[in-house]
XYZ file of N, CA, C and O in Angstrom:
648
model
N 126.743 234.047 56.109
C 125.364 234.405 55.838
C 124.489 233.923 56.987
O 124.812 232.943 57.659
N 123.117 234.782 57.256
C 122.516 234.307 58.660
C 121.938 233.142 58.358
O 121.866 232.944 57.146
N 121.302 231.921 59.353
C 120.987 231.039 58.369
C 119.503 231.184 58.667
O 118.864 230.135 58.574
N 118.851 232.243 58.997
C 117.423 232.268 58.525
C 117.044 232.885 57.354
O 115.867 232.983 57.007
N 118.196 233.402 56.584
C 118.091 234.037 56.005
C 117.929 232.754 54.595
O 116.995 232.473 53.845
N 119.293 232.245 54.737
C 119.361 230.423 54.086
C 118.118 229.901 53.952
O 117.484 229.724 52.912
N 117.648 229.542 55.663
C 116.403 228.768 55.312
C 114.812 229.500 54.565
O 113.810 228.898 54.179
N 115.029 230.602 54.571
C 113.691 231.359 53.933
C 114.663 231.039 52.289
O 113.994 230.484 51.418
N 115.439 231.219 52.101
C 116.001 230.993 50.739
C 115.297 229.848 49.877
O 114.907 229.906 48.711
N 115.224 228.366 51.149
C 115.378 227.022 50.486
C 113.284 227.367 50.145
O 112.726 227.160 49.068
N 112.543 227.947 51.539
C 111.631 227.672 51.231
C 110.790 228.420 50.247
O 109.559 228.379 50.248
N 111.561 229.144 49.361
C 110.875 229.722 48.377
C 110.846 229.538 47.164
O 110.221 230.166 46.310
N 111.846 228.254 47.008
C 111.634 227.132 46.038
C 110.428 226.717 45.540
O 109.659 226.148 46.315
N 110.008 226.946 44.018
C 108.707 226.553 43.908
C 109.061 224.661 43.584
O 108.335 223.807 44.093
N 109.984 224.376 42.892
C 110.291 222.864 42.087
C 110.503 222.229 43.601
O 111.284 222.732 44.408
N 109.774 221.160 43.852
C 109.942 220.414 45.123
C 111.235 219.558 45.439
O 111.712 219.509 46.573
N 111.723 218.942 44.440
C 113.199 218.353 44.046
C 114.189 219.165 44.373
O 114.993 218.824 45.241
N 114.288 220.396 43.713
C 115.243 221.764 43.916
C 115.006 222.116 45.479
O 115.915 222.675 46.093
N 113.891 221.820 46.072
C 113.138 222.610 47.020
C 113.964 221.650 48.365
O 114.614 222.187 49.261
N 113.797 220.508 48.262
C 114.791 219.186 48.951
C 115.798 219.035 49.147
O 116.266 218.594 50.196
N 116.567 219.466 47.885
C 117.936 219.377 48.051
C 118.783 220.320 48.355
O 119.947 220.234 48.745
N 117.714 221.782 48.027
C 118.516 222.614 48.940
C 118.367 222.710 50.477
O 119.106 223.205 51.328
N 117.350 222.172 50.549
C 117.487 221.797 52.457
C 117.946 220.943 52.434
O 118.810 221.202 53.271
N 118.156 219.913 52.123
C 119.310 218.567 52.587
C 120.234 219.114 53.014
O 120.655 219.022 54.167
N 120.908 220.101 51.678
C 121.804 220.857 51.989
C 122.385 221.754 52.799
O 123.525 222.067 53.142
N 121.242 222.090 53.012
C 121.057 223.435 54.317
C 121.165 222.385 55.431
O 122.166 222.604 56.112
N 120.597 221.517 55.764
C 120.495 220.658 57.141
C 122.123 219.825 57.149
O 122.568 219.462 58.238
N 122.803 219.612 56.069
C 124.019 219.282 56.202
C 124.863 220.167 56.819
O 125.645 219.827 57.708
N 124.725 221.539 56.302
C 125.964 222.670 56.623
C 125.693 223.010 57.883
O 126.808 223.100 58.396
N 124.640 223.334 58.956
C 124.136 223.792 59.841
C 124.112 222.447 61.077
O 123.929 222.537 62.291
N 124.366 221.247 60.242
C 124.112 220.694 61.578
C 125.447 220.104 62.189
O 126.242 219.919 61.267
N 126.086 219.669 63.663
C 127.464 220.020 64.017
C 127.806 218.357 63.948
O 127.130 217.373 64.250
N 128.767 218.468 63.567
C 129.733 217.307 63.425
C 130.153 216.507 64.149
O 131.230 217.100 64.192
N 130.376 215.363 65.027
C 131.241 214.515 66.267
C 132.088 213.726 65.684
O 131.941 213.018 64.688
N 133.226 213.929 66.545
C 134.343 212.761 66.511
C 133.895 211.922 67.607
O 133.460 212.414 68.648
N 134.022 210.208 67.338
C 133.219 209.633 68.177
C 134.287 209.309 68.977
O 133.951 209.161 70.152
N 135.217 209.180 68.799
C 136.856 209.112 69.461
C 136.844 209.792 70.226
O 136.794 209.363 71.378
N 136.877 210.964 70.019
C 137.210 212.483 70.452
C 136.433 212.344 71.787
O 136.983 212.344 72.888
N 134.498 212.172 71.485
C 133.930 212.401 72.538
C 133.908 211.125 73.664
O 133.606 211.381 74.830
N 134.169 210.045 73.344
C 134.635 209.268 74.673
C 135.565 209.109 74.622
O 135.857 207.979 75.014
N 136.730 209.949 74.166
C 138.205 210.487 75.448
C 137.622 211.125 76.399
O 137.649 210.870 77.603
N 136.947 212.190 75.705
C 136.648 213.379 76.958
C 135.741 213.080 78.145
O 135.829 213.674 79.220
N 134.639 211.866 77.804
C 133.829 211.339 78.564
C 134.835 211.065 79.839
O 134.896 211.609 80.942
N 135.936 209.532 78.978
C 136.378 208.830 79.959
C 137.210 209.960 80.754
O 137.158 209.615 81.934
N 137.745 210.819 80.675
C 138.650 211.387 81.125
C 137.990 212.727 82.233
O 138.583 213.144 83.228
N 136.785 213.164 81.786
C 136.782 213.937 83.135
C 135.495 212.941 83.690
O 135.148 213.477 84.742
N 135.057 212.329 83.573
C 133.950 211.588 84.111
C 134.980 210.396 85.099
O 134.356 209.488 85.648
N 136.639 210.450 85.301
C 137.647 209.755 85.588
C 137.783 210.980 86.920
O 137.652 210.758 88.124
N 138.096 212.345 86.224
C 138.786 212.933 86.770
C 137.468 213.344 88.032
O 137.776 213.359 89.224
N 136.658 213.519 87.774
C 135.608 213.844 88.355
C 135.570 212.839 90.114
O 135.561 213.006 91.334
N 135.559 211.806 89.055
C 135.670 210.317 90.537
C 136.916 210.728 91.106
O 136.946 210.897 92.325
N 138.115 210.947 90.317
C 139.292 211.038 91.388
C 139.486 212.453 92.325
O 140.172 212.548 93.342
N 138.612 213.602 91.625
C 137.953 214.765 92.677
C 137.500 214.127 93.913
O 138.170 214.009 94.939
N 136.192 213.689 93.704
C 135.633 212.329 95.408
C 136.796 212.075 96.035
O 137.051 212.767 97.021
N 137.781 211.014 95.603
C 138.512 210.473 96.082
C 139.192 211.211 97.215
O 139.110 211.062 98.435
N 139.922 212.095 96.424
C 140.581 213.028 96.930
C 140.114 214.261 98.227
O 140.651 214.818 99.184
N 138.932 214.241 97.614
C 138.016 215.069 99.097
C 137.615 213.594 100.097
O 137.541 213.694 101.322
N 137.465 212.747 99.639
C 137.209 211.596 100.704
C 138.636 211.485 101.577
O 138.696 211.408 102.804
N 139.642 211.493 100.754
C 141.338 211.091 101.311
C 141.553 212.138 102.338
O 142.184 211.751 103.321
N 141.276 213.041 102.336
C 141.443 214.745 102.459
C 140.362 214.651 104.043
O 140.967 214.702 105.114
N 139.237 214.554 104.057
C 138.507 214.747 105.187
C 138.853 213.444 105.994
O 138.756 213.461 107.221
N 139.158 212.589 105.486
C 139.651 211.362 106.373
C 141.281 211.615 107.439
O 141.565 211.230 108.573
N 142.050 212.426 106.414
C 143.051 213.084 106.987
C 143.021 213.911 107.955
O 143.877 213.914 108.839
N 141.476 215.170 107.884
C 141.380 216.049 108.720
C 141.068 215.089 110.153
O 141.408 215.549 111.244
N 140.512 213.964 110.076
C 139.984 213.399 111.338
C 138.528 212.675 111.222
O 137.924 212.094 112.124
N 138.098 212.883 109.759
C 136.696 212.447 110.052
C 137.194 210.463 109.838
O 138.282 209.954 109.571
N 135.588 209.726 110.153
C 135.885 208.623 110.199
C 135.617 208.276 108.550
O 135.231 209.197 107.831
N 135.839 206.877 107.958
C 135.564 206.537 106.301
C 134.469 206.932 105.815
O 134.225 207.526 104.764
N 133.567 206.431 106.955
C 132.387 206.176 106.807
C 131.751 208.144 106.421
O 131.131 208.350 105.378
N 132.069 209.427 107.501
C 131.827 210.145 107.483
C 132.198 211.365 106.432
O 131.622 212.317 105.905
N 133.822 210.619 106.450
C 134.393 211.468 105.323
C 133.698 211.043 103.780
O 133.592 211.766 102.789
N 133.291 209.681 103.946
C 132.054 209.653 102.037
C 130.948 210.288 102.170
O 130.363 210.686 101.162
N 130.415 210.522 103.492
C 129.298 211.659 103.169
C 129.561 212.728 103.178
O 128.703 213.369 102.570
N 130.706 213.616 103.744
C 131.269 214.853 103.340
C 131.589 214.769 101.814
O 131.009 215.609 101.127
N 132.317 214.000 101.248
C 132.670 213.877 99.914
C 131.390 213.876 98.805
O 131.498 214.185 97.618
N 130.238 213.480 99.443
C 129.065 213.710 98.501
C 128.599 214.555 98.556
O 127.951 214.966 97.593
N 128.695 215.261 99.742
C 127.689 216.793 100.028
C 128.382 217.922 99.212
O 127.731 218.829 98.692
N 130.211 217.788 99.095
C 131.077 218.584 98.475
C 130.360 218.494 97.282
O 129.683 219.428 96.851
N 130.528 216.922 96.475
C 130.045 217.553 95.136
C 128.911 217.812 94.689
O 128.885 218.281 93.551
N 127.719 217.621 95.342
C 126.952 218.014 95.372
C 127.171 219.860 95.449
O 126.759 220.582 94.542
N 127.659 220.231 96.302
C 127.278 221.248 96.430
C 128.172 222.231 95.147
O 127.757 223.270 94.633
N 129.470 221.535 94.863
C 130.201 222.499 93.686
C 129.025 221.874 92.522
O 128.908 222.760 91.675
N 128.412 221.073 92.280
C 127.957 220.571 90.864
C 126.829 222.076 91.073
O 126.996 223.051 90.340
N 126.046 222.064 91.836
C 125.140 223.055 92.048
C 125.852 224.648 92.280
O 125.474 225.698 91.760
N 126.715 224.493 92.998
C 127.352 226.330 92.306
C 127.685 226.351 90.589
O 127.159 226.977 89.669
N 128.446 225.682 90.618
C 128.621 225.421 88.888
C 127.483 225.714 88.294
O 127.424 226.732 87.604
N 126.404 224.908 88.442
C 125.290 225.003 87.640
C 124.553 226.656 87.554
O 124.239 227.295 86.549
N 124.422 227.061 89.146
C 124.399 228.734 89.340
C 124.966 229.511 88.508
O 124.252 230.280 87.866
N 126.415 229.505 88.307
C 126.850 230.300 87.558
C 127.134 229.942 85.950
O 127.863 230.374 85.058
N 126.393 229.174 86.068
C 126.569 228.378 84.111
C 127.549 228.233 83.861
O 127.988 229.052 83.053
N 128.554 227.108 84.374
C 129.862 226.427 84.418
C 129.295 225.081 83.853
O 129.887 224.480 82.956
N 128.390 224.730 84.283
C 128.324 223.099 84.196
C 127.874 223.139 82.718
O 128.507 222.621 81.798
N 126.778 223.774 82.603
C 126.309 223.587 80.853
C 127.676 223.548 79.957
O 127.822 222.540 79.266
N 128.468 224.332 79.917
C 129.532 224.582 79.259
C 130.931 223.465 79.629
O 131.869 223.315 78.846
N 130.842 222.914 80.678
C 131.440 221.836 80.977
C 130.876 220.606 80.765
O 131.588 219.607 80.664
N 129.563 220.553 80.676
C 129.054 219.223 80.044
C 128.745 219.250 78.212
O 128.336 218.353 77.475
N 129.064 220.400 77.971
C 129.074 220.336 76.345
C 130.445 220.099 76.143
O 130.725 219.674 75.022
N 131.479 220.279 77.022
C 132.524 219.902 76.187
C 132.778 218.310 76.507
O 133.369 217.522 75.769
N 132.130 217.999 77.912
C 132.558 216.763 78.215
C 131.815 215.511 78.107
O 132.161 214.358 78.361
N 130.663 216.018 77.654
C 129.254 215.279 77.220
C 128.942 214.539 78.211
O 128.842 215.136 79.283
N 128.618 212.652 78.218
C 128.645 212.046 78.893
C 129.295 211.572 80.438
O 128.765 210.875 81.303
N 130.856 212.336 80.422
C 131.799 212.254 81.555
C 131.013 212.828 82.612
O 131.291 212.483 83.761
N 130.020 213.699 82.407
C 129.725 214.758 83.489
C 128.272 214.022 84.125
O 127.547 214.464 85.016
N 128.186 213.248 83.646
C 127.090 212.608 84.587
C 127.557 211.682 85.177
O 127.273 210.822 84.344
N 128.113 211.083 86.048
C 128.901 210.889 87.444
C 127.578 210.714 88.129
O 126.948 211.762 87.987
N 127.065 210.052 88.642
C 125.905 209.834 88.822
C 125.106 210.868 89.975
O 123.979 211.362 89.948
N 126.324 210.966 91.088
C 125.767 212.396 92.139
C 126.040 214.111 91.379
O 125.325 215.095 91.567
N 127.058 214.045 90.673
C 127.083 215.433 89.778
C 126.139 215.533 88.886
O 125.325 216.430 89.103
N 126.002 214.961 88.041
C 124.841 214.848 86.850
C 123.593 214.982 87.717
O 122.994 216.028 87.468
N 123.052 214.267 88.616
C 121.720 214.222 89.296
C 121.533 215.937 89.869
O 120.472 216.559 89.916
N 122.556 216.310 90.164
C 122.520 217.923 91.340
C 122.349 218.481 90.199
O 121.201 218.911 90.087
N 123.235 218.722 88.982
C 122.615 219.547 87.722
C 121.332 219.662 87.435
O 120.626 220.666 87.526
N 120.984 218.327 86.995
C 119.443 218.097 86.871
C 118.453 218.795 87.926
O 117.400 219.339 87.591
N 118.802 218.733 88.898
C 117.671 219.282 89.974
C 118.303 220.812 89.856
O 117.560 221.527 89.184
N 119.294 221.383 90.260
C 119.912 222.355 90.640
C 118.710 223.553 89.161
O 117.978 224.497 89.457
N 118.981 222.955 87.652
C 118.870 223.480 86.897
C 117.469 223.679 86.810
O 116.961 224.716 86.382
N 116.633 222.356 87.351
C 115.562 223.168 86.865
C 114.783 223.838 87.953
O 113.637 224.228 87.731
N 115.554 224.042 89.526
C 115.154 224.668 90.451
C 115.185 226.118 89.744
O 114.178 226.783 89.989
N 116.334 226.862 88.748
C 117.004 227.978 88.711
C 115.956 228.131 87.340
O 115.638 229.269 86.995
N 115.525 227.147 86.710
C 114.773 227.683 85.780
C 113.289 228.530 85.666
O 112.946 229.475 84.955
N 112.557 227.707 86.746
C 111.378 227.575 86.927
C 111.162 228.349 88.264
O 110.064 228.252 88.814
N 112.246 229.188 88.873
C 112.238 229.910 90.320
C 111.217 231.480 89.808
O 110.534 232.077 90.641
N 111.300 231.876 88.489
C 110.497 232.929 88.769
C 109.158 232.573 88.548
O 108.381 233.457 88.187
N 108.878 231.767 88.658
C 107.136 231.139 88.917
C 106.791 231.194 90.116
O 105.625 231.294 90.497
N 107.970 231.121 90.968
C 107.289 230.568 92.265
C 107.613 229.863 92.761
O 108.035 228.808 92.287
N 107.505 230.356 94.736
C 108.399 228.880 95.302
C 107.564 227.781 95.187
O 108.157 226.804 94.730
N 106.086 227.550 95.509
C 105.456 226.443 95.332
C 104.831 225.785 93.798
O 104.471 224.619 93.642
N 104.819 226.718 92.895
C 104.352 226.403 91.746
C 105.647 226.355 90.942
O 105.671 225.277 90.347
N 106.397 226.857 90.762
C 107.758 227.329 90.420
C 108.971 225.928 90.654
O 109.103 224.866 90.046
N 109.589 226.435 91.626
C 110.895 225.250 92.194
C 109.998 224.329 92.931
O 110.550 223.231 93.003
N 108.806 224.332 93.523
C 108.261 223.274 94.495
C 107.595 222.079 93.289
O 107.668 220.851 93.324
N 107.057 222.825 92.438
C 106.359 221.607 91.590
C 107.084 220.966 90.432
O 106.816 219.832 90.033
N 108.217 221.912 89.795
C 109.346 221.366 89.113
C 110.428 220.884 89.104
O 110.896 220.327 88.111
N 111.170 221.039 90.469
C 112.434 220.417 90.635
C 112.415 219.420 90.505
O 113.263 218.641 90.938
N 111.483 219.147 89.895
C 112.558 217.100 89.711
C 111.782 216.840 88.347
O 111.354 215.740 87.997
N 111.646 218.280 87.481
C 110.713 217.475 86.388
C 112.315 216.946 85.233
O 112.144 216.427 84.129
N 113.024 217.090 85.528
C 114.311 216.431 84.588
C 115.114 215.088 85.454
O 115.731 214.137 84.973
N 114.863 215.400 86.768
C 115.487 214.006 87.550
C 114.757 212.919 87.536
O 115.034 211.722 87.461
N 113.075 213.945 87.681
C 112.377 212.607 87.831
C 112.147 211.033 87.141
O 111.942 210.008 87.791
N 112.214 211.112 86.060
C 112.321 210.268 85.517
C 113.686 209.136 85.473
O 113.592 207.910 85.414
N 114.851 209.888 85.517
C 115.791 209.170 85.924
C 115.835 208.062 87.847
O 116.510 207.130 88.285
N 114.575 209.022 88.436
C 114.315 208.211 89.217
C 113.405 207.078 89.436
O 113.550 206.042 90.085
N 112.307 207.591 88.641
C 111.063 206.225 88.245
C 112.063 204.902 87.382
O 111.824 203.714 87.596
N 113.013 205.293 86.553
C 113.345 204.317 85.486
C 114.407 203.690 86.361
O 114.500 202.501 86.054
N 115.202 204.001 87.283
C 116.187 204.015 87.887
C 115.527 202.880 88.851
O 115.725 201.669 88.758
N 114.862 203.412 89.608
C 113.849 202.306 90.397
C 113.316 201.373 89.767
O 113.222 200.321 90.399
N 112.806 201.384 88.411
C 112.129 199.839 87.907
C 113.015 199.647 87.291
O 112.587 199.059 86.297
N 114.362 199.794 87.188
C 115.257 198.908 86.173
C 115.645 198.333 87.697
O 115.843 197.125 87.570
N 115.784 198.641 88.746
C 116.443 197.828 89.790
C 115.465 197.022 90.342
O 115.843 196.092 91.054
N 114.276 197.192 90.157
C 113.062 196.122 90.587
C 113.665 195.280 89.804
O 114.453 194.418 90.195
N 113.233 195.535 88.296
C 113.610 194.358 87.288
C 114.703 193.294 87.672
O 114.392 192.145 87.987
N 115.980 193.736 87.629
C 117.413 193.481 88.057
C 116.841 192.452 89.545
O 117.102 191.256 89.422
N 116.314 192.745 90.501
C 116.524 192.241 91.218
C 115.559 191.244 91.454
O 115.925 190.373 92.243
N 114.260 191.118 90.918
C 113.507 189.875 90.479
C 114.082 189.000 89.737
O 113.800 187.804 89.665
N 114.980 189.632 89.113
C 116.109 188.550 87.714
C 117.208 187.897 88.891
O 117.439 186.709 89.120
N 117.608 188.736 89.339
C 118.815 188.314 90.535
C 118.117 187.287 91.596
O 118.924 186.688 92.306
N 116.677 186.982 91.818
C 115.998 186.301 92.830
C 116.062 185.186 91.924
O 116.880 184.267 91.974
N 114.975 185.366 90.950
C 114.834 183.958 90.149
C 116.124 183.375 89.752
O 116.184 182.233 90.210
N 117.123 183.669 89.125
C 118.418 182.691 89.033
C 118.734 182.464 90.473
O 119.548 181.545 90.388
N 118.609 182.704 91.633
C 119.098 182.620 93.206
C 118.235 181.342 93.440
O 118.808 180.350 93.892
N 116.866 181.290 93.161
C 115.784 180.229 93.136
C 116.493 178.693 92.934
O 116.390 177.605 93.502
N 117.407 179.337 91.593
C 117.705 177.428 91.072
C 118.900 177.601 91.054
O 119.654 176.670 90.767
């Protein structure tokens, strides 16, 4: 059955009791279930596999000839740049619903974030559009990101003090 069809059902309940419990009800059947097991396997395991991707493009360009140092910035630009095709072709949404948490890897997760809301907000406009929104989903991970490491590191001074 459709469930707008359900929810116009519950709200035409005149008895408010009857009227409650058939939405309780309704909000039970409709809303989705987690195994909490389930979802940090999948975390640990591609948010694992993800790092050992890096690795492996780091191992890999170090082989071709680059130096350590050069081959980790090739290795970031790589995933950077697959996290952002992914995201283009709506791979990542569907890979971060199955993998939830795993997929924020801190340089993959960040390129989504920007990548996505460049692709959202592009038919507005390059300057009003992708120029004034790309970072309205990162940004904050960068303000909080920055004062949790202020914090952290005024804490890290004062115990250094004594």
């Amino acid at each position: 059955m459709n469930n707008n069809v359900e929810i116009k059902d519950v709200l035409k309940e005149n008895d408010p009791t009857k009227r409650d419990k058939k939405y309780n009800d309704y909000v039970k059947k409709v809303t989705p279930t987690h195994n909490f097991a389930q979802n940090i396997l999948r975390a640990y395991v591609v948010g694992g596999g993800i790092c050992v991707l890096g690795q492996l493009l780091t191992n890999m360009y170090m082989n071709m000839g680059a130096s350590e140092e050069n081959a980790k910035l090739y290795n970031i630009i790589s995933l950077i740049g697959l996290s952002v095709i992914f995201t283009g072709f709506g791979w990542y949404s569907k890979f971060a619903n199955y993998a939830g948490a795993g997929t924020l890897v801190p340089i993959t997760g960040f390129a989504n974030s920007v990548a996505s809301a460049a692709i959202e907000f592009k038919r507005e406009g390059q300057v009003f559009g992708i120029g004034c929104r790309i970072f309205s989903i990162a940004g904050p991970v960068i303000l909080y990101g920055v004062f949790a490491s202020w914090i952290l590191g005024v804490v890290y001074w004062i115990i250094n003090m004594f």
